[in-house]
């Protein structure tokens, strides 16, 4: 596989992962306002589960896999900017896992968080996304 193909796939899967991370907390905002035994509640549960299982989880895995492959190909592993980027992607992955836990809480009818909480955490992936892009473009400390 050529470098350009690997890089293109990395960008594609990072983009689909981010789309899910932007959308899932927004679904939680609306889900938290539903009555627990309503059809709407069940619909949100299904949407969240499918978004995580079929889009976000594979995209996260492929983003990591392709990113590591690119780092190895370019011998970037000890670059300060890459260490910063990986640290931010670890935080993004942690947020992803937290969202998976919240999804399970909704499915198990045990969510105790309010709409306002989800409106606040909805901004976390945006902040991390901006920081990651800035680190990749400007490659600070190198």
JSON list of N, CA, C and O in Angstrom, two decimals, residues 90-125:
[
{"chain": "A", "resi": 90, "resn": "UNK", "atom": "N", "xyz": [-5.42, 9.64, 22.51]},
{"chain": "A", "resi": 90, "resn": "UNK", "atom": "CA", "xyz": [-5.75, 8.79, 23.67]},
{"chain": "A", "resi": 90, "resn": "UNK", "atom": "C", "xyz": [-6.91, 9.41, 24.44]},
{"chain": "A", "resi": 90, "resn": "UNK", "atom": "O", "xyz": [-7.85, 8.72, 24.84]},
{"chain": "A", "resi": 91, "resn": "UNK", "atom": "N", "xyz": [-6.87, 10.73, 24.64]},
{"chain": "A", "resi": 91, "resn": "UNK", "atom": "CA", "xyz": [-7.99, 11.42, 25.30]},
{"chain": "A", "resi": 91, "resn": "UNK", "atom": "C", "xyz": [-9.28, 11.26, 24.49]},
{"chain": "A", "resi": 91, "resn": "UNK", "atom": "O", "xyz": [-10.34, 11.02, 25.06]},
{"chain": "A", "resi": 92, "resn": "UNK", "atom": "N", "xyz": [-9.17, 11.38, 23.16]},
{"chain": "A", "resi": 92, "resn": "UNK", "atom": "CA", "xyz": [-10.34, 11.21, 22.29]},
{"chain": "A", "resi": 92, "resn": "UNK", "atom": "C", "xyz": [-10.88, 9.78, 22.42]},
{"chain": "A", "resi": 92, "resn": "UNK", "atom": "O", "xyz": [-12.09, 9.57, 22.48]},
{"chain": "A", "resi": 93, "resn": "UNK", "atom": "N", "xyz": [-9.99, 8.82, 22.47]},
{"chain": "A", "resi": 93, "resn": "UNK", "atom": "CA", "xyz": [-10.40, 7.42, 22.62]},
{"chain": "A", "resi": 93, "resn": "UNK", "atom": "C", "xyz": [-11.07, 7.19, 23.97]},
{"chain": "A", "resi": 93, "resn": "UNK", "atom": "O", "xyz": [-12.05, 6.44, 24.07]},
{"chain": "A", "resi": 94, "resn": "UNK", "atom": "N", "xyz": [-10.54, 7.85, 25.01]},
{"chain": "A", "resi": 94, "resn": "UNK", "atom": "CA", "xyz": [-11.17, 7.77, 26.33]},
{"chain": "A", "resi": 94, "resn": "UNK", "atom": "C", "xyz": [-12.57, 8.35, 26.31]},
{"chain": "A", "resi": 94, "resn": "UNK", "atom": "O", "xyz": [-13.50, 7.80, 26.92]},
{"chain": "A", "resi": 95, "resn": "UNK", "atom": "N", "xyz": [-12.74, 9.47, 25.60]},
{"chain": "A", "resi": 95, "resn": "UNK", "atom": "CA", "xyz": [-14.07, 10.07, 25.47]},
{"chain": "A", "resi": 95, "resn": "UNK", "atom": "C", "xyz": [-15.00, 9.11, 24.72]},
{"chain": "A", "resi": 95, "resn": "UNK", "atom": "O", "xyz": [-16.17, 8.95, 25.09]},
{"chain": "A", "resi": 96, "resn": "UNK", "atom": "N", "xyz": [-14.48, 8.48, 23.68]},
{"chain": "A", "resi": 96, "resn": "UNK", "atom": "CA", "xyz": [-15.24, 7.48, 22.92]},
{"chain": "A", "resi": 96, "resn": "UNK", "atom": "C", "xyz": [-15.74, 6.37, 23.87]},
{"chain": "A", "resi": 96, "resn": "UNK", "atom": "O", "xyz": [-16.91, 5.99, 23.84]},
{"chain": "A", "resi": 97, "resn": "UNK", "atom": "N", "xyz": [-14.84, 5.88, 24.70]},
{"chain": "A", "resi": 97, "resn": "UNK", "atom": "CA", "xyz": [-15.21, 4.81, 25.63]},
{"chain": "A", "resi": 97, "resn": "UNK", "atom": "C", "xyz": [-16.21, 5.30, 26.67]},
{"chain": "A", "resi": 97, "resn": "UNK", "atom": "O", "xyz": [-17.12, 4.55, 27.06]},
{"chain": "A", "resi": 98, "resn": "UNK", "atom": "N", "xyz": [-16.07, 6.54, 27.09]},
{"chain": "A", "resi": 98, "resn": "UNK", "atom": "CA", "xyz": [-17.05, 7.11, 28.02]},
{"chain": "A", "resi": 98, "resn": "UNK", "atom": "C", "xyz": [-18.43, 7.18, 27.35]},
{"chain": "A", "resi": 98, "resn": "UNK", "atom": "O", "xyz": [-19.44, 6.84, 27.97]},
{"chain": "A", "resi": 99, "resn": "UNK", "atom": "N", "xyz": [-18.46, 7.58, 26.10]},
{"chain": "A", "resi": 99, "resn": "UNK", "atom": "CA", "xyz": [-19.73, 7.62, 25.36]},
{"chain": "A", "resi": 99, "resn": "UNK", "atom": "C", "xyz": [-20.35, 6.23, 25.25]},
{"chain": "A", "resi": 99, "resn": "UNK", "atom": "O", "xyz": [-21.57, 6.08, 25.34]},
{"chain": "A", "resi": 100, "resn": "UNK", "atom": "N", "xyz": [-19.51, 5.22, 25.06]},
{"chain": "A", "resi": 100, "resn": "UNK", "atom": "CA", "xyz": [-20.02, 3.84, 25.00]},
{"chain": "A", "resi": 100, "resn": "UNK", "atom": "C", "xyz": [-20.65, 3.45, 26.35]},
{"chain": "A", "resi": 100, "resn": "UNK", "atom": "O", "xyz": [-21.69, 2.79, 26.38]},
{"chain": "A", "resi": 101, "resn": "UNK", "atom": "N", "xyz": [-20.05, 3.89, 27.44]},
{"chain": "A", "resi": 101, "resn": "UNK", "atom": "CA", "xyz": [-20.62, 3.63, 28.77]},
{"chain": "A", "resi": 101, "resn": "UNK", "atom": "C", "xyz": [-21.95, 4.35, 28.94]},
{"chain": "A", "resi": 101, "resn": "UNK", "atom": "O", "xyz": [-22.93, 3.77, 29.44]},
{"chain": "A", "resi": 102, "resn": "UNK", "atom": "N", "xyz": [-22.01, 5.60, 28.52]},
{"chain": "A", "resi": 102, "resn": "UNK", "atom": "CA", "xyz": [-23.26, 6.36, 28.62]},
{"chain": "A", "resi": 102, "resn": "UNK", "atom": "C", "xyz": [-24.35, 5.68, 27.79]},
{"chain": "A", "resi": 102, "resn": "UNK", "atom": "O", "xyz": [-25.49, 5.56, 28.23]},
{"chain": "A", "resi": 103, "resn": "UNK", "atom": "N", "xyz": [-23.98, 5.20, 26.60]},
{"chain": "A", "resi": 103, "resn": "UNK", "atom": "CA", "xyz": [-24.94, 4.50, 25.75]},
{"chain": "A", "resi": 103, "resn": "UNK", "atom": "C", "xyz": [-25.51, 3.28, 26.47]},
{"chain": "A", "resi": 103, "resn": "UNK", "atom": "O", "xyz": [-26.71, 3.03, 26.46]},
{"chain": "A", "resi": 104, "resn": "UNK", "atom": "N", "xyz": [-24.63, 2.54, 27.12]},
{"chain": "A", "resi": 104, "resn": "UNK", "atom": "CA", "xyz": [-25.09, 1.36, 27.88]},
{"chain": "A", "resi": 104, "resn": "UNK", "atom": "C", "xyz": [-25.98, 1.78, 29.04]},
{"chain": "A", "resi": 104, "resn": "UNK", "atom": "O", "xyz": [-26.95, 1.09, 29.37]},
{"chain": "A", "resi": 105, "resn": "UNK", "atom": "N", "xyz": [-25.67, 2.91, 29.68]},
{"chain": "A", "resi": 105, "resn": "UNK", "atom": "CA", "xyz": [-26.52, 3.42, 30.76]},
{"chain": "A", "resi": 105, "resn": "UNK", "atom": "C", "xyz": [-27.92, 3.73, 30.24]},
{"chain": "A", "resi": 105, "resn": "UNK", "atom": "O", "xyz": [-28.91, 3.40, 30.89]},
{"chain": "A", "resi": 106, "resn": "UNK", "atom": "N", "xyz": [-28.01, 4.37, 29.10]},
{"chain": "A", "resi": 106, "resn": "UNK", "atom": "CA", "xyz": [-29.32, 4.65, 28.51]},
{"chain": "A", "resi": 106, "resn": "UNK", "atom": "C", "xyz": [-30.05, 3.34, 28.20]},
{"chain": "A", "resi": 106, "resn": "UNK", "atom": "O", "xyz": [-31.23, 3.19, 28.50]},
{"chain": "A", "resi": 107, "resn": "UNK", "atom": "N", "xyz": [-29.33, 2.40, 27.61]},
{"chain": "A", "resi": 107, "resn": "UNK", "atom": "CA", "xyz": [-29.95, 1.12, 27.25]},
{"chain": "A", "resi": 107, "resn": "UNK", "atom": "C", "xyz": [-30.46, 0.39, 28.49]},
{"chain": "A", "resi": 107, "resn": "UNK", "atom": "O", "xyz": [-31.52, -0.24, 28.46]},
{"chain": "A", "resi": 108, "resn": "UNK", "atom": "N", "xyz": [-29.72, 0.48, 29.58]},
{"chain": "A", "resi": 108, "resn": "UNK", "atom": "CA", "xyz": [-30.11, -0.17, 30.83]},
{"chain": "A", "resi": 108, "resn": "UNK", "atom": "C", "xyz": [-31.02, 0.68, 31.70]},
{"chain": "A", "resi": 108, "resn": "UNK", "atom": "O", "xyz": [-31.29, 0.32, 32.84]},
{"chain": "A", "resi": 109, "resn": "UNK", "atom": "N", "xyz": [-31.47, 1.81, 31.17]},
{"chain": "A", "resi": 109, "resn": "UNK", "atom": "CA", "xyz": [-32.35, 2.74, 31.90]},
{"chain": "A", "resi": 109, "resn": "UNK", "atom": "C", "xyz": [-31.73, 3.22, 33.21]},
{"chain": "A", "resi": 109, "resn": "UNK", "atom": "O", "xyz": [-32.44, 3.41, 34.19]},
{"chain": "A", "resi": 110, "resn": "UNK", "atom": "N", "xyz": [-30.41, 3.40, 33.21]},
{"chain": "A", "resi": 110, "resn": "UNK", "atom": "CA", "xyz": [-29.74, 3.84, 34.44]},
{"chain": "A", "resi": 110, "resn": "UNK", "atom": "C", "xyz": [-29.03, 5.19, 34.28]},
{"chain": "A", "resi": 110, "resn": "UNK", "atom": "O", "xyz": [-28.24, 5.56, 35.14]},
{"chain": "A", "resi": 111, "resn": "UNK", "atom": "N", "xyz": [-29.31, 5.91, 33.20]},
{"chain": "A", "resi": 111, "resn": "UNK", "atom": "CA", "xyz": [-28.70, 7.22, 33.03]},
{"chain": "A", "resi": 111, "resn": "UNK", "atom": "C", "xyz": [-29.27, 8.20, 34.05]},
{"chain": "A", "resi": 111, "resn": "UNK", "atom": "O", "xyz": [-30.47, 8.31, 34.22]},
{"chain": "A", "resi": 112, "resn": "UNK", "atom": "N", "xyz": [-28.39, 8.91, 34.73]},
{"chain": "A", "resi": 112, "resn": "UNK", "atom": "CA", "xyz": [-28.82, 9.91, 35.73]},
{"chain": "A", "resi": 112, "resn": "UNK", "atom": "C", "xyz": [-28.41, 11.32, 35.30]},
{"chain": "A", "resi": 112, "resn": "UNK", "atom": "O", "xyz": [-28.71, 12.28, 36.01]},
{"chain": "A", "resi": 113, "resn": "UNK", "atom": "N", "xyz": [-27.72, 11.45, 34.17]},
{"chain": "A", "resi": 113, "resn": "UNK", "atom": "CA", "xyz": [-27.24, 12.75, 33.72]},
{"chain": "A", "resi": 113, "resn": "UNK", "atom": "C", "xyz": [-28.36, 13.51, 33.03]},
{"chain": "A", "resi": 113, "resn": "UNK", "atom": "O", "xyz": [-29.23, 12.95, 32.39]},
{"chain": "A", "resi": 114, "resn": "UNK", "atom": "N", "xyz": [-28.28, 14.84, 33.14]},
{"chain": "A", "resi": 114, "resn": "UNK", "atom": "CA", "xyz": [-29.29, 15.74, 32.56]},
{"chain": "A", "resi": 114, "resn": "UNK", "atom": "C", "xyz": [-28.84, 16.23, 31.18]},
{"chain": "A", "resi": 114, "resn": "UNK", "atom": "O", "xyz": [-27.66, 16.13, 30.82]},
{"chain": "A", "resi": 115, "resn": "UNK", "atom": "N", "xyz": [-29.78, 16.79, 30.48]},
{"chain": "A", "resi": 115, "resn": "UNK", "atom": "CA", "xyz": [-29.53, 17.35, 29.15]},
{"chain": "A", "resi": 115, "resn": "UNK", "atom": "C", "xyz": [-28.38, 18.36, 29.18]},
{"chain": "A", "resi": 115, "resn": "UNK", "atom": "O", "xyz": [-27.53, 18.37, 28.28]},
{"chain": "A", "resi": 116, "resn": "UNK", "atom": "N", "xyz": [-28.33, 19.20, 30.20]},
{"chain": "A", "resi": 116, "resn": "UNK", "atom": "CA", "xyz": [-27.29, 20.24, 30.28]},
{"chain": "A", "resi": 116, "resn": "UNK", "atom": "C", "xyz": [-25.88, 19.62, 30.35]},
{"chain": "A", "resi": 116, "resn": "UNK", "atom": "O", "xyz": [-24.93, 20.15, 29.77]},
{"chain": "A", "resi": 117, "resn": "UNK", "atom": "N", "xyz": [-25.74, 18.49, 31.03]},
{"chain": "A", "resi": 117, "resn": "UNK", "atom": "CA", "xyz": [-24.46, 17.80, 31.10]},
{"chain": "A", "resi": 117, "resn": "UNK", "atom": "C", "xyz": [-24.01, 17.37, 29.70]},
{"chain": "A", "resi": 117, "resn": "UNK", "atom": "O", "xyz": [-22.86, 17.57, 29.31]},
{"chain": "A", "resi": 118, "resn": "UNK", "atom": "N", "xyz": [-24.94, 16.79, 28.95]},
{"chain": "A", "resi": 118, "resn": "UNK", "atom": "CA", "xyz": [-24.59, 16.32, 27.60]},
{"chain": "A", "resi": 118, "resn": "UNK", "atom": "C", "xyz": [-24.31, 17.47, 26.66]},
{"chain": "A", "resi": 118, "resn": "UNK", "atom": "O", "xyz": [-23.48, 17.34, 25.74]},
{"chain": "A", "resi": 119, "resn": "UNK", "atom": "N", "xyz": [-24.95, 18.61, 26.86]},
{"chain": "A", "resi": 119, "resn": "UNK", "atom": "CA", "xyz": [-24.64, 19.79, 26.05]},
{"chain": "A", "resi": 119, "resn": "UNK", "atom": "C", "xyz": [-23.21, 20.25, 26.29]},
{"chain": "A", "resi": 119, "resn": "UNK", "atom": "O", "xyz": [-22.52, 20.70, 25.37]},
{"chain": "A", "resi": 120, "resn": "UNK", "atom": "N", "xyz": [-22.73, 20.13, 27.51]},
{"chain": "A", "resi": 120, "resn": "UNK", "atom": "CA", "xyz": [-21.36, 20.53, 27.84]},
{"chain": "A", "resi": 120, "resn": "UNK", "atom": "C", "xyz": [-20.35, 19.54, 27.26]},
{"chain": "A", "resi": 120, "resn": "UNK", "atom": "O", "xyz": [-19.40, 19.94, 26.58]},
{"chain": "A", "resi": 121, "resn": "UNK", "atom": "N", "xyz": [-20.56, 18.25, 27.50]},
{"chain": "A", "resi": 121, "resn": "UNK", "atom": "CA", "xyz": [-19.57, 17.27, 27.01]},
{"chain": "A", "resi": 121, "resn": "UNK", "atom": "C", "xyz": [-19.59, 17.16, 25.49]},
{"chain": "A", "resi": 121, "resn": "UNK", "atom": "O", "xyz": [-18.63, 16.66, 24.90]},
{"chain": "A", "resi": 122, "resn": "UNK", "atom": "N", "xyz": [-20.64, 17.64, 24.86]},
{"chain": "A", "resi": 122, "resn": "UNK", "atom": "CA", "xyz": [-20.73, 17.65, 23.41]},
{"chain": "A", "resi": 122, "resn": "UNK", "atom": "C", "xyz": [-19.57, 18.47, 22.80]},
{"chain": "A", "resi": 122, "resn": "UNK", "atom": "O", "xyz": [-19.21, 18.26, 21.64]},
{"chain": "A", "resi": 123, "resn": "UNK", "atom": "N", "xyz": [-18.98, 19.37, 23.58]},
{"chain": "A", "resi": 123, "resn": "UNK", "atom": "CA", "xyz": [-17.90, 20.22, 23.08]},
{"chain": "A", "resi": 123, "resn": "UNK", "atom": "C", "xyz": [-16.52, 19.57, 23.18]},
{"chain": "A", "resi": 123, "resn": "UNK", "atom": "O", "xyz": [-15.57, 20.02, 22.54]},
{"chain": "A", "resi": 124, "resn": "UNK", "atom": "N", "xyz": [-16.39, 18.51, 23.95]},
{"chain": "A", "resi": 124, "resn": "UNK", "atom": "CA", "xyz": [-15.09, 17.86, 24.16]},
{"chain": "A", "resi": 124, "resn": "UNK", "atom": "C", "xyz": [-14.46, 17.39, 22.84]},
{"chain": "A", "resi": 124, "resn": "UNK", "atom": "O", "xyz": [-13.29, 17.70, 22.58]},
{"chain": "A", "resi": 125, "resn": "UNK", "atom": "N", "xyz": [-15.17, 16.66, 21.99]},
{"chain": "A", "resi": 125, "resn": "UNK", "atom": "CA", "xyz": [-14.52, 16.22, 20.75]},
{"chain": "A", "resi": 125, "resn": "UNK", "atom": "C", "xyz": [-14.12, 17.38, 19.83]},
{"chain": "A", "resi": 125, "resn": "UNK", "atom": "O", "xyz": [-13.11, 17.30, 19.13]}
]
